[in-house]
XYZ file of C-alpha atoms in Angstrom:
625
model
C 3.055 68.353 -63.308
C 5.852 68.589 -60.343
C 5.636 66.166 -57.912
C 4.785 69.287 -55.007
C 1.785 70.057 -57.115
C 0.152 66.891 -57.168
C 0.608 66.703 -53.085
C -1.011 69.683 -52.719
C -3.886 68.693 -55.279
C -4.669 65.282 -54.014
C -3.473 65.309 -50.095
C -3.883 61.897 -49.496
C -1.159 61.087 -51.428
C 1.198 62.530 -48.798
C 3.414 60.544 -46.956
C 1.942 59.321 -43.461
C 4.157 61.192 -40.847
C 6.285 58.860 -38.570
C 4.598 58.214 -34.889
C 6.900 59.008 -32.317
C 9.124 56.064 -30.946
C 8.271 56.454 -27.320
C 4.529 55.930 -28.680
C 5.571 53.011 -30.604
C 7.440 51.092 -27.316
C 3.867 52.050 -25.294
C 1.622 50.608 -27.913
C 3.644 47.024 -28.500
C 2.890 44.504 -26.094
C 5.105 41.151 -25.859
C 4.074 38.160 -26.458
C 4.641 35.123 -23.920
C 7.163 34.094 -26.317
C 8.956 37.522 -26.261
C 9.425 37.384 -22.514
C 10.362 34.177 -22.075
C 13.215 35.065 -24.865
C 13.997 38.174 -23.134
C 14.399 36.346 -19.904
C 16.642 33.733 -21.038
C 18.699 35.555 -22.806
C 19.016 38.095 -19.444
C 19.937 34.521 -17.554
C 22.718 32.206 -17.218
C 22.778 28.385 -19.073
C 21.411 25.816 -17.236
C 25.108 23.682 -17.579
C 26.870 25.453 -14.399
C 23.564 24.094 -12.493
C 24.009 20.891 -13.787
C 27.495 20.963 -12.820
C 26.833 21.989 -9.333
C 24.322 19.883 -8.989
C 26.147 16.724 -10.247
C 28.979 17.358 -8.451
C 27.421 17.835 -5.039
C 25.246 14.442 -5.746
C 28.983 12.950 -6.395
C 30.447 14.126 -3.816
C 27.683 13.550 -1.196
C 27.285 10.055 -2.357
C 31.077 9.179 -2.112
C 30.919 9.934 1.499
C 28.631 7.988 2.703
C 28.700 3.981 2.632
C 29.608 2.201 0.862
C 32.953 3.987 -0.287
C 32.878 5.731 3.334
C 35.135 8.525 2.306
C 33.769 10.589 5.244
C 35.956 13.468 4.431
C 33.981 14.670 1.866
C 31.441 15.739 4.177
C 33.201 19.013 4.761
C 33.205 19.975 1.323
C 30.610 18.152 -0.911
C 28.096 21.172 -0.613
C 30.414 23.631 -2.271
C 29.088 23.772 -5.398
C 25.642 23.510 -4.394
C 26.778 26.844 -2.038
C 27.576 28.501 -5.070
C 24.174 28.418 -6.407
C 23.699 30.140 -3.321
C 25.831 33.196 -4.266
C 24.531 33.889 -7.930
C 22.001 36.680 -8.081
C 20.702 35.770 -11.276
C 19.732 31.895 -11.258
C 20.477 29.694 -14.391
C 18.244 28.314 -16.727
C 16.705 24.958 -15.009
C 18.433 25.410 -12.085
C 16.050 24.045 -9.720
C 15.162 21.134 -12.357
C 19.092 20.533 -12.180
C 18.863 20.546 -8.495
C 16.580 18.039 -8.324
C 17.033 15.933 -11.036
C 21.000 15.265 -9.579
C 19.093 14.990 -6.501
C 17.011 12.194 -7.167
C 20.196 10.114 -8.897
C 21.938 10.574 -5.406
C 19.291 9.421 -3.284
C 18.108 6.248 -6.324
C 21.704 5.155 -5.570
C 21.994 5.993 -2.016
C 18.678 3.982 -1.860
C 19.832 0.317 -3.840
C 19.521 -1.698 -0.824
C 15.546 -1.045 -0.552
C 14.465 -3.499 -3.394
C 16.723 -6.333 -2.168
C 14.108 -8.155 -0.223
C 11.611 -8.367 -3.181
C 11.022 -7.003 -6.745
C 8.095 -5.204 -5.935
C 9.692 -3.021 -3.263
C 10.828 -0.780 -6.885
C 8.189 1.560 -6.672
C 8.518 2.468 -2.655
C 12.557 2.534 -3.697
C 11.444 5.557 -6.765
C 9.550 7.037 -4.180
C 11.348 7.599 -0.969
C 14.065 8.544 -3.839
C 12.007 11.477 -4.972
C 10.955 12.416 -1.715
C 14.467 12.787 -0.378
C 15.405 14.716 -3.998
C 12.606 17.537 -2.776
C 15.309 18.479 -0.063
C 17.415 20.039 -2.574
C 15.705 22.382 -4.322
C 14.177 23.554 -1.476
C 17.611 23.957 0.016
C 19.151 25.994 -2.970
C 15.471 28.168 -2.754
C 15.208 29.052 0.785
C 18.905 29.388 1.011
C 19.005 32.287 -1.564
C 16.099 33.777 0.092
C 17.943 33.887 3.378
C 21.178 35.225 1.707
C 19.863 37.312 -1.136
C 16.779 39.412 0.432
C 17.885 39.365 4.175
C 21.282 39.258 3.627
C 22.147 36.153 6.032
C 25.614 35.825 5.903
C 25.862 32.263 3.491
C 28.024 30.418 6.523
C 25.325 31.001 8.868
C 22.315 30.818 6.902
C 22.769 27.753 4.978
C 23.572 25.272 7.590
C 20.780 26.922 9.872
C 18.836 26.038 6.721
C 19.888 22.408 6.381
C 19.717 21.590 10.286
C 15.952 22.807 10.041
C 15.292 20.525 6.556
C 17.126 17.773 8.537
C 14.839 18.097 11.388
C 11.411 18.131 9.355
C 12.842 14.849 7.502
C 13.144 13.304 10.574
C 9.360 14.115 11.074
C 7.437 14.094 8.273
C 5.611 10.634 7.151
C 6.809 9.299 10.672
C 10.613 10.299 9.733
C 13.183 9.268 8.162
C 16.348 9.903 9.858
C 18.587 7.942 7.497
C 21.803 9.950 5.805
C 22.152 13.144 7.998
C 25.346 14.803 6.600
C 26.761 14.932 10.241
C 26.271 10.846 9.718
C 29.892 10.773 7.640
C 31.966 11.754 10.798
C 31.377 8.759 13.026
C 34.995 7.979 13.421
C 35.891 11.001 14.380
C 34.878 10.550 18.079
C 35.731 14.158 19.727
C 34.039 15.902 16.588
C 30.208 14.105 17.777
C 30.144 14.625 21.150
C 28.537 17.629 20.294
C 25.611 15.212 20.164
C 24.890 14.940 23.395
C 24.125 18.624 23.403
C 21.751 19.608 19.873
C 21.659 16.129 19.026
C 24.013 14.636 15.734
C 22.137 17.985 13.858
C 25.228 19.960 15.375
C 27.588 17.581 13.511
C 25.704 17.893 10.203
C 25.448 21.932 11.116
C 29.663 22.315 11.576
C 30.234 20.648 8.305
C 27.630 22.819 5.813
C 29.121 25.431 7.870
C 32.643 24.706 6.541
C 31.313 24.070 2.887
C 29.422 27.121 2.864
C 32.739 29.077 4.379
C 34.641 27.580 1.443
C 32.254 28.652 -1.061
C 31.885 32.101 -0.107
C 35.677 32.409 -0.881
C 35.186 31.037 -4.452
C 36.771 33.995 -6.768
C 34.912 35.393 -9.765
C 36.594 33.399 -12.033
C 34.959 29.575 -10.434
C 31.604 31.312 -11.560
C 33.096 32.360 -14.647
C 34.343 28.845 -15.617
C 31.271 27.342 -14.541
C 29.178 29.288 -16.798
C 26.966 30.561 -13.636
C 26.885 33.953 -14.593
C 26.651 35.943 -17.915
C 29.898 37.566 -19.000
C 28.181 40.933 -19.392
C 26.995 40.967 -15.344
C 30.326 39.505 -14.060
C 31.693 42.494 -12.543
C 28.049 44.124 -12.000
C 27.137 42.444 -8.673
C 26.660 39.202 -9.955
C 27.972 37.226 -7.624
C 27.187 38.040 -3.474
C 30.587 38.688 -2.274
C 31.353 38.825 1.572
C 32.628 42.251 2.364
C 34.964 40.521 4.778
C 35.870 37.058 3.921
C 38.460 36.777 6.667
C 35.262 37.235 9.440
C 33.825 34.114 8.206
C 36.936 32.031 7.914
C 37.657 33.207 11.674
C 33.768 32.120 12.615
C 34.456 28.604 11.272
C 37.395 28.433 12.791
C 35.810 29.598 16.306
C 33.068 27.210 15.921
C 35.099 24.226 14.802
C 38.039 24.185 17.559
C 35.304 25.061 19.523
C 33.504 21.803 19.111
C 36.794 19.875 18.994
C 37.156 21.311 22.107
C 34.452 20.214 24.290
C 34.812 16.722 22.270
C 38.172 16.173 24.536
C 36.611 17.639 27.334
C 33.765 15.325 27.156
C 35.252 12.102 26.785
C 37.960 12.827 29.325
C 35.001 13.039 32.130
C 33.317 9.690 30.925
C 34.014 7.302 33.792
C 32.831 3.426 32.237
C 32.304 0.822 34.794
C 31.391 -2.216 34.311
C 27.425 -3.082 33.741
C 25.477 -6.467 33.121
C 27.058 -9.103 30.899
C 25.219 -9.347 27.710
C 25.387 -12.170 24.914
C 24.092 -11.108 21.526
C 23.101 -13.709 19.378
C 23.082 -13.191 15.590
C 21.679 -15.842 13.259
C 22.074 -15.187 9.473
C 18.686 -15.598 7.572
C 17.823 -13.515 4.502
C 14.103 -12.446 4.388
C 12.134 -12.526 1.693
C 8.249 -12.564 0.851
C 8.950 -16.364 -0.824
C 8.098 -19.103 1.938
C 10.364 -21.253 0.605
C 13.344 -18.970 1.863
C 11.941 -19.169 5.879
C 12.494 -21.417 7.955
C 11.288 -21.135 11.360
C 12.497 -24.081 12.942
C 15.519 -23.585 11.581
C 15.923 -20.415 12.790
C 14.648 -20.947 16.162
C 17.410 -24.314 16.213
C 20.124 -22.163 15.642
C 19.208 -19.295 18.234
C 18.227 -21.553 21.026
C 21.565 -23.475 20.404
C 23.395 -20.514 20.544
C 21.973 -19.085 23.563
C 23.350 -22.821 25.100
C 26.943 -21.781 23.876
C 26.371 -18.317 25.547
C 26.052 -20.176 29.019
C 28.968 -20.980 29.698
C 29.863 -17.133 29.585
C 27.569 -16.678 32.236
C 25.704 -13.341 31.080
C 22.812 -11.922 32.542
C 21.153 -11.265 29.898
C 20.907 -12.814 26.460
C 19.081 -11.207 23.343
C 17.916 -12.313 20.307
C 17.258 -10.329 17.215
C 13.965 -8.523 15.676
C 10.761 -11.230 15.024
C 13.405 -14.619 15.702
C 10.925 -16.380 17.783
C 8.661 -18.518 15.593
C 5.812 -18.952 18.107
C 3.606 -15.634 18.865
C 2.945 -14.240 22.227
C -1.100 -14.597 22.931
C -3.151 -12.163 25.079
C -6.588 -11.495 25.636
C -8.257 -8.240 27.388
C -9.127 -9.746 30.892
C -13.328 -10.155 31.273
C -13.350 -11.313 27.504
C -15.477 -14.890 27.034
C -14.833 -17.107 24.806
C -18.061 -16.273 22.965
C -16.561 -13.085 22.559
C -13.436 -14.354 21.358
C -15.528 -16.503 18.534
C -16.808 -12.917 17.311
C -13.833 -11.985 16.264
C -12.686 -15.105 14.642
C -12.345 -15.264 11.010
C -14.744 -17.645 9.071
C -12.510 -20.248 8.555
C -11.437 -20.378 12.376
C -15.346 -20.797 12.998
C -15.260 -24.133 11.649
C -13.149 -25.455 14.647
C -13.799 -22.957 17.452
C -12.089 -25.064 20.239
C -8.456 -24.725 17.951
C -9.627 -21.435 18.256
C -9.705 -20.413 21.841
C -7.132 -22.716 22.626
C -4.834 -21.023 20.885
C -5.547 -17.816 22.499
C -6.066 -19.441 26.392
C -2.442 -20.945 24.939
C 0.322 -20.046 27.763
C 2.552 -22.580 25.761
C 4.743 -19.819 24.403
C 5.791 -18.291 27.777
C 6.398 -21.128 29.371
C 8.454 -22.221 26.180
C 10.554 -19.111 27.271
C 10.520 -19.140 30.934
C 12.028 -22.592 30.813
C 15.108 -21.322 28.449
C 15.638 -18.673 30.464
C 15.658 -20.678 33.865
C 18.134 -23.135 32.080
C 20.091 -20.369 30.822
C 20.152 -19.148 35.023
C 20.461 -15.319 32.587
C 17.332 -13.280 31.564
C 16.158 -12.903 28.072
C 15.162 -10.045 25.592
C 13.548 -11.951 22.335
C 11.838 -10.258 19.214
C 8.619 -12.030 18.670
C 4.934 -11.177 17.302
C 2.375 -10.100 19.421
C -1.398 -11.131 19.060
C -3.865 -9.225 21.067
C -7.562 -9.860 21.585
C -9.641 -6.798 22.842
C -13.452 -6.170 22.726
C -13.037 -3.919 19.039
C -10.827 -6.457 17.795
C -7.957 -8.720 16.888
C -4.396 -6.620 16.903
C -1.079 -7.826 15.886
C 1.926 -6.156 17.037
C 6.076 -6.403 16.760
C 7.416 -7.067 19.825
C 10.035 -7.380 22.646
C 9.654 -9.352 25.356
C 11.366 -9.511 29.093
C 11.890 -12.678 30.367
C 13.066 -13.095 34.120
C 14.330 -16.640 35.093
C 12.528 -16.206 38.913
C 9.400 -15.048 37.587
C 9.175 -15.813 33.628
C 7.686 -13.105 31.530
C 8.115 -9.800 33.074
C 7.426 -7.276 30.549
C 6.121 -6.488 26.904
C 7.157 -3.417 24.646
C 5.665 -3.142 21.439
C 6.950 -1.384 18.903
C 5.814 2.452 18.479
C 7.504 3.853 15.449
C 6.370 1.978 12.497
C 8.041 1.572 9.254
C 5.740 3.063 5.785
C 5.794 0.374 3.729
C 7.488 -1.533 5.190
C 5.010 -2.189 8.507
C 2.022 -0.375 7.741
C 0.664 1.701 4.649
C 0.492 5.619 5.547
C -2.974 7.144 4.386
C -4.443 4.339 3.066
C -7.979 4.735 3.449
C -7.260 8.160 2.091
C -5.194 7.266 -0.533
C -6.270 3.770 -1.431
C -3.269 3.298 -4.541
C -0.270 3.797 -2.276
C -0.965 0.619 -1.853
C 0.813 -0.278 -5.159
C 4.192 0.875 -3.375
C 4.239 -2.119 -0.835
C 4.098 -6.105 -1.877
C 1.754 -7.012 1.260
C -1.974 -7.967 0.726
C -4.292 -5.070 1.448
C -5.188 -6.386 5.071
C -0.948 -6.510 5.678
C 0.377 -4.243 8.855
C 0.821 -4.058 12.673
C -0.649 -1.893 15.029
C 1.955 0.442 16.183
C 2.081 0.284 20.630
C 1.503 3.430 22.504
C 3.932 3.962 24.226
C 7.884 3.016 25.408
C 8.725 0.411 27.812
C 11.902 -0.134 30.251
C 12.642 -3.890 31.545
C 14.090 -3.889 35.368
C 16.850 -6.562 35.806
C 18.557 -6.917 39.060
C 20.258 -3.496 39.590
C 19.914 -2.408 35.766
C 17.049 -0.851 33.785
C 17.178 -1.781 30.182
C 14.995 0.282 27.393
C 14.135 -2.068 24.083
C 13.824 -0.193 20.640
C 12.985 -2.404 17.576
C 14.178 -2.399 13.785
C 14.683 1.040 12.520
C 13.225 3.231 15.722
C 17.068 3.116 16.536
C 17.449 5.489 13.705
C 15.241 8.130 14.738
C 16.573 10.723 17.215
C 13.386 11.713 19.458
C 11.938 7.859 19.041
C 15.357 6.622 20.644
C 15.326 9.748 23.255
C 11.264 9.109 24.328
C 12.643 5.553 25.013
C 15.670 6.579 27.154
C 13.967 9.229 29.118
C 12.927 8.119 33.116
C 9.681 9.317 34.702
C 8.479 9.320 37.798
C 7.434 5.918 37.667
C 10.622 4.214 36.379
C 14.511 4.188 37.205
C 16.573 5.844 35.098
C 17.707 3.705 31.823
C 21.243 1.855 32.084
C 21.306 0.671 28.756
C 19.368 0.821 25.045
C 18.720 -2.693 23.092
C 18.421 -2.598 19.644
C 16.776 -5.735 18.267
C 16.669 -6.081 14.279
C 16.342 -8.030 11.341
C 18.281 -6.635 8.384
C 18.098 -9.331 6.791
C 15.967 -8.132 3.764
C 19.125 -6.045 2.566
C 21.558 -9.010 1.854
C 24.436 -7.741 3.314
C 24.487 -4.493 1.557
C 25.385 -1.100 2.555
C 22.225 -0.667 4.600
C 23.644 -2.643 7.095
C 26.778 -0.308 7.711
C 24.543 2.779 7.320
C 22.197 1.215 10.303
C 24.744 0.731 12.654
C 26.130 4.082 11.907
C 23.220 6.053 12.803
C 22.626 4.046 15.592
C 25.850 5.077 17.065
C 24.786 8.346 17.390
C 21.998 7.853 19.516
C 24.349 6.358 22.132
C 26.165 10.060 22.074
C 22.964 11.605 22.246
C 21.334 9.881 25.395
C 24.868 9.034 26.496
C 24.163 5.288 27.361
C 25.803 2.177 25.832
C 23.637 1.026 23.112
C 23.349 -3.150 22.126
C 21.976 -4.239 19.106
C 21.121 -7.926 18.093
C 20.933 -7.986 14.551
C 19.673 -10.924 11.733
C 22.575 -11.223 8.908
C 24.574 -8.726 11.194
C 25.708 -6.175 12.331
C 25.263 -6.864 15.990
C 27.431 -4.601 18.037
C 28.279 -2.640 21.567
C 28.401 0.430 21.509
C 29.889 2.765 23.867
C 28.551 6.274 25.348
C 31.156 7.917 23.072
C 29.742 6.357 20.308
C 32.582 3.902 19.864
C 31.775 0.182 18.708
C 33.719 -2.204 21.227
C 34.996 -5.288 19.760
C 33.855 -7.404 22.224
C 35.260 -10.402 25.065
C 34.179 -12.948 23.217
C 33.497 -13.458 19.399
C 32.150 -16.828 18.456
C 32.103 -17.461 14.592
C 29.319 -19.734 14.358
C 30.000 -20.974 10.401
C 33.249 -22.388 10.906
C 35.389 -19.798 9.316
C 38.086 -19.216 12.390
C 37.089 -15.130 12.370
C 38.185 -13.995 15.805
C 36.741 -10.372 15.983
C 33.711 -8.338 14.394
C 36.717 -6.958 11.560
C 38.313 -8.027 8.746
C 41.901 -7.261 8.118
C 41.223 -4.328 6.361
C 38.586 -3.056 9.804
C 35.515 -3.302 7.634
C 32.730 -5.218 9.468
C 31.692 -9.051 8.835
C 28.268 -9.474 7.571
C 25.976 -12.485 6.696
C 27.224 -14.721 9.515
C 25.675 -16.849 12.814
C 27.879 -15.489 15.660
C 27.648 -15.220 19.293
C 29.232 -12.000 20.924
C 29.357 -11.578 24.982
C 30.546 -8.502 26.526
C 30.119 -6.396 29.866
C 28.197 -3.403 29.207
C 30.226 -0.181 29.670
C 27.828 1.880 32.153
C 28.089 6.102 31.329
C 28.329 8.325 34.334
C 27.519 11.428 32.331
C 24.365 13.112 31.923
C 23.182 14.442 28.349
C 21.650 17.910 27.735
C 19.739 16.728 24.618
C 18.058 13.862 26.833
C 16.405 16.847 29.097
C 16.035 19.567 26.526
C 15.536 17.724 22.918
C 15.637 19.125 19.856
C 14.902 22.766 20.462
C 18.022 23.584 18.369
C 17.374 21.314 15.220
C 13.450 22.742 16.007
C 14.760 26.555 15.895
C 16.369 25.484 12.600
C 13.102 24.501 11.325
C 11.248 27.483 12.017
C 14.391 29.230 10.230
C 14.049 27.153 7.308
C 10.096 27.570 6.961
C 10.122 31.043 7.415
C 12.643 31.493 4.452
C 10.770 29.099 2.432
C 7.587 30.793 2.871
C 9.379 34.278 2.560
C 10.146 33.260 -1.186
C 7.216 31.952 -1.796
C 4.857 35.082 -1.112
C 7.038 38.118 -0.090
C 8.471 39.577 -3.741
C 9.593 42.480 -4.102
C 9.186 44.733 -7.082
C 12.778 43.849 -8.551
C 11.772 40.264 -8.343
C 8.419 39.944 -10.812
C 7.031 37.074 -11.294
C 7.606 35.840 -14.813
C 5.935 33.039 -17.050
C 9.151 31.329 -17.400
C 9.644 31.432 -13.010
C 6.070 29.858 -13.040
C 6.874 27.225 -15.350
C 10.365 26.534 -13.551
């Protein structure tokens, strides 16, 4: 029987007749597996991002302390820029971004454990924190440049500004390691400061990196694996249409800049202010009693402040919390039965030690008498107990003394440090406790507003610890009302003495420089372990009349041969405070430009997150990235 005769007898024996391919593709459906296949096969390696990534964490590093190669600053964001350009992100690129991220700010960071061992976890945190920045930089930077096509000079450093500004915000700020922070020697480049605050600085330099990377040819992206060798001439890679524009803008803006940087410091007319003796003792802190010494300290400062004498100055300061005797003060109307209610138990068992040590005026007339022998007035860090009706508060202080009248003023300090001075959230978040090695019932109060002391024919404005690094803390305390004069002169007093003379004591007296730009007043700072200084309205650090090298070593200025800065060392410096005649725009205005950067930055951020387009789906493997 033929094989056509048995098909026609039994028809199920036929063969099944192919279904149509179309109908085929329609009926499969991939797996989760298939896309995310499918997707990384479409996308780039991750190793260009960890490339970029490294080597702007390198690079970014280097220039800041302690190798100080400030030059860097104009180019360490290049490769991250080039992240910017792709069109097609790599595989782990924000990972990348953020793991290289958090290596540059660990070792940025060192100094934090250095007072104790159990400052480790607050050091991983703060790390991670600061590591955040990046990936949300590289994100809301390709959202600027990709889907609203934001020219990459403009819109990444009108992104950074804005992530700069928020950082200097967010958990009461921290307004450490601004990129504009690298150019402090350059003198004409940060008088820009005084207009948008030293966010212009940090805004001309992404601006150059950006500029550089946006001329990066084909074959950077090429070697760096950031784009698939099959897409490389398909639009790939954002291209300016007209490179030479951009070059010409960053030209504009940066002789532009120079520009007003001559101009400005040619108008500055210094004359001579009050004559001011900084004295700088050199104890390291710690949490182990055995390594304070309060009389000691107090010894060396008060015989220091003798030596300072015969220099006549009018006013001598001492650093952050030197004074070993607190300042007492109870809410006037307040008995002393009242005062016994807020006693702790133990203090109930002798209640006259009690309220005598409150009634106490021992401690200002300790200081009134130093500062009528001295015939100069005195600015002293010191702790500040306070007695009011719903409770005992404890505060970190600065107080005025006037040789005619004794203690003339108190400021206490209004921008706290997390961690450090008081535990953010606490009550909320009861195991962020863990990050700090106080006892749960550790921190001060923070005061509630700035103070200005009034000395003969000069108005002095204190800021304590790290408020000197904060650009709107330093400007709320140099801003006049209507019911003070105008400031003459900022006083920084400090104790960085937990960071054994480590980098963190270069990087503090950097960013306190450019606060003096900013307000455009001479800024002082007395600081424990160093480094005290005077600072000019120009930002410059004056090496001062007198240097006194307190150990015995024959140094005759604040440098060492090769200009860097002496640290761990009791010294006495006395100089005549250069008074600024100019005025600064940022003082009246603030930050609306680092703000407007802000709003930039959010909007783009947010744009990303929920504005996608149809070309841009939403895959399992972007969800898990």
């Amino acid at each position: 029987m033929s094989m056509d005769v048995m098909t026609k007898e039994h028809p199920t024996l036929q063969s099944p007749e192919p279904a149509p391919r179309k109908q085929a593709a329609r009926d499969y459906e991939p797996t989760v597996q298939d896309i995310l296949a499918r997707a990384k096969s479409n996308r780039p390696q991750a190793k260009g991002a960890w490339l970029c990534g490294g080597a702007t964490s390198l690079l970014m590093w280097a220039a800041f302390t302690p190798l100080d190669w400030g030059w860097l600053g104009w180019i360490c964001l290049v490769p991250l820029m080039m992240l910017v350009r792709i069109e097609q992100r790599t595989s782990w690129m924000y990972r990348a971004v953020f793991l290289t991220g958090l290596v540059y700010s660990l070792a940025l960071l060192q100094w934090m454990p250095l007072g104790d061992v159990s400052m480790y976890p607050a050091w991983v945190a703060l790390s991670t924190y600061l590591a955040m920045y990046f990936p949300v930089l590289l994100f809301a930077c390709r959202t600027a440049v990709h889907r609203f096509r934001i020219p990459i000079s403009l819109a990444c450093p009108l992104i950074w500004v804005g992530l700069e500004y928020f950082r200097a915000h967010l958990m009461t700020g921290f307004a450490w390691y601004f990129l504009g922070h690298t150019q402090y020697r350059w003198l004409e480049l940060i008088q820009i400061s005084d207009l948008v605050g030293s966010y212009g600085v940090s805004f001309v330099l992404v601006m150059s990196s950006a500029t550089i990377a946006a001329l990066v040819p084909l074959s950077g992206f090429q070697s760096l694996k950031l784009v698939l060798q099959t897409k490389l001439e398909q639009g790939s890679v954002l291209t300016p249409k007209r490179p030479a524009i951009l070059v010409v803008a960053m030209l504009v803006v940066f002789v532009s800049v120079l520009a007003y940087g001559f101009v400005r410091r040619e108008q500055a007319e210094f004359t001579a202010g009050p004559r001011v003796a900084l004295v700088q003792g050199n104890f390291v802190s710690s949490l182990k009693e055995e390594s304070n010494n309060p009389a000691k300290m107090f010894a060396l400062h008060d015989r220091l402040t003798g030596e300072a004498v015969k220099y006549q100055p009018d006013l001598i300061v001492w650093p952050e919390t030197t004074f070993p005797w607190p300042i007492t003060h109870v809410e006037a109307g307040m008995s002393d039965e009242q005062l016994l209610e807020l006693a702790p138990p133990s203090a109930r068992i002798d209640p006259e030690s009690w309220i005598n040590f409150w009634r106490s005026t021992q401690t200002e007339q300790n200081l009134f008498n130093r500062s009528q022998a001295a015939n100069a007035a005195l600015m002293i860090g010191i702790s500040s107990h306070v007695a009011e009706t719903d409770g005992l508060k404890n505060y970190n202080s600065a107080v005025f003394v006037d040789p005619a009248v004794g203690i003339s003023g108190r400021y206490d300090k209004v921008h706290r440090v997390p961690f450090g001075e008081y535990i953010p959230l606490k009550e909320t978040f009861p195991f962020l406790s863990v990050l700090t090695p106080f006892p749960d019932d550790f921190g001060i109060e923070a005061g509630t507003s700035f103070a200005s002391f009034q000395y003969k024919d000069w108005t002095f404005a204190p800021i304590i610890c790290f408020e000197d690094t904060v650009p709107h803390v330093v400007r709320g305390a140099a801003r006049a009302d209507e019911n003070r004069k105008p400031v003459d002169c900022l006083v920084n007093l400090t104790n960085d003495g937990w960071f054994h003379g480590s980098s963190e004591l270069n990087q503090h007296l950097i960013t306190s420089i450019f606060r003096s730009v900013e307000c455009r007043m001479p800024l002082v700072r007395a600081v424990n372990t160093g480094i005290s200084a005077f600072i000019d309205g120009d930002g410059a650090v004056i090496e001062p009349e007198q240097f006194i090298d307190d150990d015995g070593q024959h140094r005759k200025s604040m440098t060492d041969a090769r200009g860097r800065f002496h640290k761990n060392l009791n010294a006495l410096l006395v100089q005549a405070v250069p008074l600024d005649n100019r005025r600064s725009v940022y003082l009246a205005t603030g930050d609306w430009f680092a703000g407007t950067c802000g709003v930039a930055a959010l909007f783009a951020v947010l744009s990303g997150i929920f504005w996608r387009t149809p070309s841009q789906p939403v895959t399992p493997e972007e969800n898990q990235s």
